[in-house]
Each structure stands twice: as structure tokens, then as C-alpha cells.
Tab-separated table of C-alpha atoms in Angstrom:
chain	number	residue	atom	x	y	z
A	1	MET	CA	-12.879	35.266	-15.507
A	2	LYS	CA	-15.103	32.191	-15.203
A	3	LEU	CA	-14.746	28.984	-13.166
A	4	LEU	CA	-16.695	25.871	-14.117
A	5	GLY	CA	-17.370	23.041	-11.682
A	6	ARG	CA	-19.747	22.212	-8.851
A	7	SER	CA	-18.754	23.567	-5.469
A	8	SER	CA	-18.805	20.155	-3.770
A	9	SER	CA	-15.828	19.003	-5.860
A	10	ILE	CA	-12.582	18.873	-3.869
A	11	ASN	CA	-10.659	20.122	-6.900
A	12	VAL	CA	-13.018	23.022	-7.510
A	13	ARG	CA	-12.710	23.956	-3.831
A	14	LYS	CA	-8.918	24.168	-4.212
A	15	VAL	CA	-9.420	26.893	-6.779
A	16	LEU	CA	-12.141	28.664	-4.812
A	17	TRP	CA	-9.944	28.816	-1.706
A	18	THR	CA	-7.046	30.106	-3.810
A	19	CYS	CA	-9.342	32.779	-5.238
A	20	ALA	CA	-10.338	33.763	-1.705
A	21	GLU	CA	-6.660	34.209	-0.799
A	22	LEU	CA	-6.157	36.324	-3.920
A	23	ALA	CA	-9.346	38.396	-3.476
A	24	LEU	CA	-10.568	37.169	-6.873
A	25	ALA	CA	-14.228	36.542	-7.588
A	26	PRO	CA	-14.600	34.643	-10.872
A	27	VAL	CA	-18.058	33.959	-12.200
A	28	HIS	CA	-18.702	30.467	-10.863
A	29	GLU	CA	-20.952	28.293	-13.002
A	30	GLY	CA	-22.132	24.843	-12.019
A	31	GLY	CA	-21.885	25.693	-8.348
A	32	GLY	CA	-24.714	23.431	-7.190
A	33	GLU	CA	-24.088	20.437	-4.975
A	34	THR	CA	-25.750	17.873	-7.237
A	35	SER	CA	-25.819	19.135	-10.820
A	36	PRO	CA	-22.798	18.773	-13.064
A	37	VAL	CA	-21.793	21.570	-15.392
A	38	GLY	CA	-23.967	21.159	-18.449
A	39	ALA	CA	-23.659	18.080	-20.611
A	40	ALA	CA	-20.442	16.096	-20.830
A	41	LEU	CA	-20.166	17.189	-24.453
A	42	ASP	CA	-20.135	20.860	-23.366
A	43	ILE	CA	-17.270	20.271	-20.955
A	44	ARG	CA	-15.319	18.285	-23.529
A	45	ALA	CA	-15.612	21.201	-25.914
A	46	LEU	CA	-13.549	23.165	-23.382
A	47	ASN	CA	-11.470	20.353	-21.881
A	48	VAL	CA	-10.926	17.148	-23.828
A	49	LYS	CA	-10.425	15.303	-20.508
A	50	GLY	CA	-14.058	15.974	-19.641
A	51	LEU	CA	-13.195	17.028	-16.085
A	52	VAL	CA	-13.707	20.071	-13.902
A	53	PRO	CA	-12.568	22.534	-12.797
A	54	VAL	CA	-12.100	24.554	-15.933
A	55	LEU	CA	-10.925	28.161	-15.715
A	56	ILE	CA	-11.674	30.590	-18.543
A	57	ASP	CA	-9.616	33.771	-18.425
A	58	GLY	CA	-9.941	35.705	-21.658
A	59	ASP	CA	-8.657	33.462	-24.433
A	60	LEU	CA	-7.098	31.022	-21.973
A	61	VAL	CA	-9.002	27.831	-21.136
A	62	LEU	CA	-7.207	25.926	-18.405
A	63	SER	CA	-7.814	22.604	-16.648
A	64	GLU	CA	-6.120	20.674	-13.790
A	65	SER	CA	-6.815	22.158	-10.367
A	66	ASN	CA	-3.214	22.430	-9.148
A	67	THR	CA	-2.189	24.092	-12.402
A	68	ILE	CA	-5.077	26.558	-12.140
A	69	CYS	CA	-4.019	27.461	-8.594
A	70	ARG	CA	-0.435	28.042	-9.753
A	71	TYR	CA	-1.601	30.128	-12.705
A	72	LEU	CA	-3.771	32.372	-10.557
A	73	ALA	CA	-1.052	32.957	-7.964
A	74	ALA	CA	1.470	33.793	-10.710
A	75	ARG	CA	-1.072	35.983	-12.517
A	76	GLU	CA	-1.580	38.036	-9.364
A	77	LYS	CA	2.164	38.057	-8.585
A	78	ARG	CA	1.519	36.482	-5.195
A	79	PHE	CA	5.005	35.197	-4.616
A	80	ASP	CA	4.121	34.419	-1.010
A	81	LEU	CA	1.808	31.673	-2.267
A	82	LEU	CA	4.019	30.551	-5.172
A	83	PRO	CA	7.585	31.835	-4.841
A	84	GLU	CA	9.320	33.501	-7.752
A	85	ALA	CA	12.754	32.073	-6.891
A	86	PRO	CA	13.186	28.741	-8.716
A	87	ALA	CA	14.314	26.661	-5.734
A	88	ALA	CA	11.580	27.903	-3.385
A	89	ARG	CA	8.943	27.508	-6.095
A	90	ALA	CA	10.094	23.979	-6.871
A	91	LEU	CA	9.720	23.003	-3.222
A	92	VAL	CA	6.102	24.206	-3.152
A	93	GLU	CA	5.346	22.494	-6.459
A	94	SER	CA	6.957	19.247	-5.321
A	95	TRP	CA	4.422	18.944	-2.495
A	96	MET	CA	1.565	19.860	-4.824
A	97	ASP	CA	2.740	17.160	-7.232
A	98	TRP	CA	3.019	14.651	-4.371
A	99	GLN	CA	-0.588	15.389	-3.463
A	100	ALA	CA	-1.681	14.488	-6.991
A	101	SER	CA	0.644	11.555	-7.671
A	102	ASP	CA	0.973	9.741	-4.326
A	103	LEU	CA	-1.601	10.958	-1.823
A	104	ASN	CA	-4.694	11.064	-4.030
A	105	PRO	CA	-4.456	7.464	-5.315
A	106	ALA	CA	-4.057	6.178	-1.752
A	107	TRP	CA	-7.534	7.205	-0.627
A	108	ARG	CA	-9.406	5.970	-3.679
A	109	GLY	CA	-10.451	2.542	-2.373
A	110	VAL	CA	-11.825	3.528	1.019
A	111	PHE	CA	-13.219	6.910	-0.011
A	112	MET	CA	-15.053	5.560	-3.035
A	113	GLY	CA	-16.292	2.581	-1.036
A	114	ARG	CA	-17.408	4.255	2.200
A	115	VAL	CA	-18.257	7.808	1.168
A	116	ARG	CA	-19.298	7.550	-2.464
A	117	ARG	CA	-20.684	4.012	-1.945
A	118	HIS	CA	-19.488	2.989	-5.387
A	119	PRO	CA	-20.135	-0.731	-5.973
A	120	ASP	CA	-16.730	-1.237	-7.589
A	121	PHE	CA	-15.102	-0.402	-4.233
A	122	ALA	CA	-17.312	-2.400	-1.877
A	123	ASP	CA	-14.676	-5.063	-1.174
A	124	SER	CA	-13.497	-4.736	2.435
A	125	ALA	CA	-9.969	-5.991	1.686
A	126	LEU	CA	-9.572	-3.313	-0.973
A	127	GLN	CA	-10.768	-0.680	1.485
A	128	GLU	CA	-8.398	-1.848	4.227
A	129	ALA	CA	-5.461	-1.786	1.800
A	130	SER	CA	-6.435	1.755	0.865
A	131	ILE	CA	-6.528	2.772	4.546
A	132	ARG	CA	-3.022	1.383	5.087
A	133	ASP	CA	-1.655	3.205	2.050
A	134	TRP	CA	-3.446	6.441	2.917
A	135	THR	CA	-2.183	6.292	6.505
A	136	ALA	CA	1.392	5.791	5.293
A	137	GLN	CA	1.108	8.855	3.058
A	138	MET	CA	-0.404	10.977	5.835
A	139	ARG	CA	2.468	9.992	8.116
A	140	ILE	CA	4.810	11.456	5.504
A	141	LEU	CA	2.883	14.723	5.636
A	142	ASP	CA	2.926	14.670	9.446
A	143	ALA	CA	6.696	14.146	9.433
A	144	GLN	CA	7.162	17.091	7.065
A	145	LEU	CA	5.040	19.353	9.257
A	146	THR	CA	6.926	18.190	12.330
A	147	SER	CA	10.140	19.146	10.549
A	148	THR	CA	8.985	22.620	9.464
A	149	GLY	CA	7.012	23.358	12.628
A	150	ALA	CA	4.727	25.578	10.586
A	151	TYR	CA	3.583	24.951	7.006
A	152	VAL	CA	4.130	22.282	4.387
A	153	ALA	CA	6.932	23.986	2.459
A	154	GLY	CA	8.488	25.827	5.384
A	155	GLU	CA	7.774	28.820	7.599
A	156	SER	CA	5.210	30.453	5.294
A	157	PHE	CA	1.758	29.540	3.985
A	158	THR	CA	1.757	28.581	0.282
A	159	LEU	CA	-0.384	26.851	-2.321
A	160	ALA	CA	0.944	23.527	-1.019
A	161	ASP	CA	-1.017	24.109	2.174
A	162	ILE	CA	-4.247	24.732	0.274
A	163	VAL	CA	-4.171	21.538	-1.757
A	164	LEU	CA	-2.949	19.366	1.120
A	165	ALA	CA	-5.401	20.808	3.632
A	166	LEU	CA	-8.244	19.786	1.333
A	167	SER	CA	-6.794	16.280	1.172
A	168	THR	CA	-6.522	16.280	4.968
A	169	ASN	CA	-10.139	17.370	5.310
A	170	ARG	CA	-11.083	14.317	3.256
A	171	TRP	CA	-8.931	12.198	5.614
A	172	GLU	CA	-10.820	13.635	8.589
A	173	GLN	CA	-14.246	13.126	7.014
A	174	THR	CA	-13.906	9.533	5.752
A	175	PRO	CA	-15.375	6.971	8.196
A	176	MET	CA	-12.440	4.790	9.234
A	177	GLU	CA	-9.941	4.328	12.023
A	178	ARG	CA	-6.996	6.706	11.840
A	179	PRO	CA	-3.986	7.381	14.044
A	180	GLY	CA	-3.438	10.631	15.853
A	181	LEU	CA	-1.102	12.824	13.820
A	182	PRO	CA	-0.341	15.794	16.075
A	183	ALA	CA	1.600	17.923	13.612
A	184	ILE	CA	-1.233	17.662	11.099
A	185	ALA	CA	-3.830	18.512	13.755
A	186	ALA	CA	-1.873	21.605	14.844
A	187	TRP	CA	-1.393	22.676	11.220
A	188	MET	CA	-5.106	22.405	10.440
A	189	ASP	CA	-5.895	24.514	13.502
A	190	ARG	CA	-3.274	27.012	12.322
A	191	LEU	CA	-5.009	27.245	8.950
A	192	SER	CA	-8.432	27.899	10.477
A	193	SER	CA	-7.933	31.677	10.374
A	194	ARG	CA	-7.180	31.718	6.642
A	195	PRO	CA	-9.682	33.250	4.195
A	196	GLY	CA	-11.642	30.465	2.553
A	197	PHE	CA	-10.649	27.671	4.968
A	198	ALA	CA	-14.021	27.357	6.708
A	199	GLU	CA	-15.993	27.916	3.509
A	200	TYR	CA	-14.064	25.666	1.149
A	201	CYS	CA	-12.038	23.242	3.262
A	202	ARG	CA	-13.379	22.311	6.713
A	203	ASN	CA	-16.985	22.787	5.648
A	204	GLY	CA	-18.438	19.329	6.272
A	205	ILE	CA	-17.868	18.113	2.704
A	206	ALA	CA	-15.283	15.415	2.064
């Protein structure tokens, strides 16, 4: 098994943390902090989207970080991380999908402007709008964790916690004002004993 993508990428770190939970050790190529994986043409030969991570497992070449995490958990029959029962699995996947469809777009303006320093996101009004949207989404997560009193999808740790903890780490690391969200703070502390959390999540990289 081989995983392509630099280790500073938030999406690559999702997969690496999942692998740590599963006691898997794929060959990791492109693990440097500054160098991309080969030329863009090489990546596009494996993934027409031109994005990492890419997982190669025998004849299977798979992209999309959340999908890779789900595949690995199912491959290893880790039904604690991704339940086998349809309703329980759907609940976990719904929060993973929310991370990709609602939470991720919210941080784009302020993260790209203040962390990546991208000139297209230098406008302060754009950044402030992003902060408002991001804060609203994080309040949704805080409300869910208040409701469960434990983990994102309920009483047990699942893949939803991995992907959303990485998003929360980015929330913590981005220079901006943010409200106190006690359920999220308690949840992150709860996750600190998990394999891979310190190495791939709360590791100083947004």
C-alpha cells in the first residue's frame, strides 16, 4: 500500500491519523513539508483531479481523503470507526460530508488570507465574512458535541472525529478572534490520548 501527498496537507493527515488508528503503515511518498509529489503531470496520471492524497492499494487507485479514510476502515473491518449497520454508518458519513461541504468552504477566506497569505484573499471584508461563516459552522459542531456529551456521532469515537478534529485544529491555529466553545474544547482534550492525534492533528500545523 502506498500513500502520496506531503505530510503538511490537512487531507493527507486525515489519512495518516486513520492509518495510525488501524495500525497500518503504507509507504508514504511526498512526505516533505515543502515539496509536492512529483510533477503535476505525474499526479494527474493517477488522479485526473490533480490533487493529493492518493492511495494505491494493489490495483486500486483512490482519491478524496474522506473516501480513503472510509475505504481503509471498511477494508480492516473496523466497524467501531465506520459502523456496519446502515443507519449508524450514515450518521458518521453525514458529519464527514458536512465537513467537506459546509465547514471547509467557510474557512477559505480567512485561512487563505492570514495563513497562506494568498493575494487573492487579502481583502479584510472577505476575511471577516469568512470568520463569521466559520464561527457559525463551529457553533453547529459545538452544539452537536454538547448533545452527545462525547464524540461527534455519539458515544463512540469514529472517523467523523478524525476529520472534524483536523478542521478544529485549523480553527485553533488560524490567527483571528474566536468565541469559547466549551464542548469542542473538552472533545479535543478527550481526543488527545488517541494514536496519531499529537503527530497528525494538534502538531502545530494548520
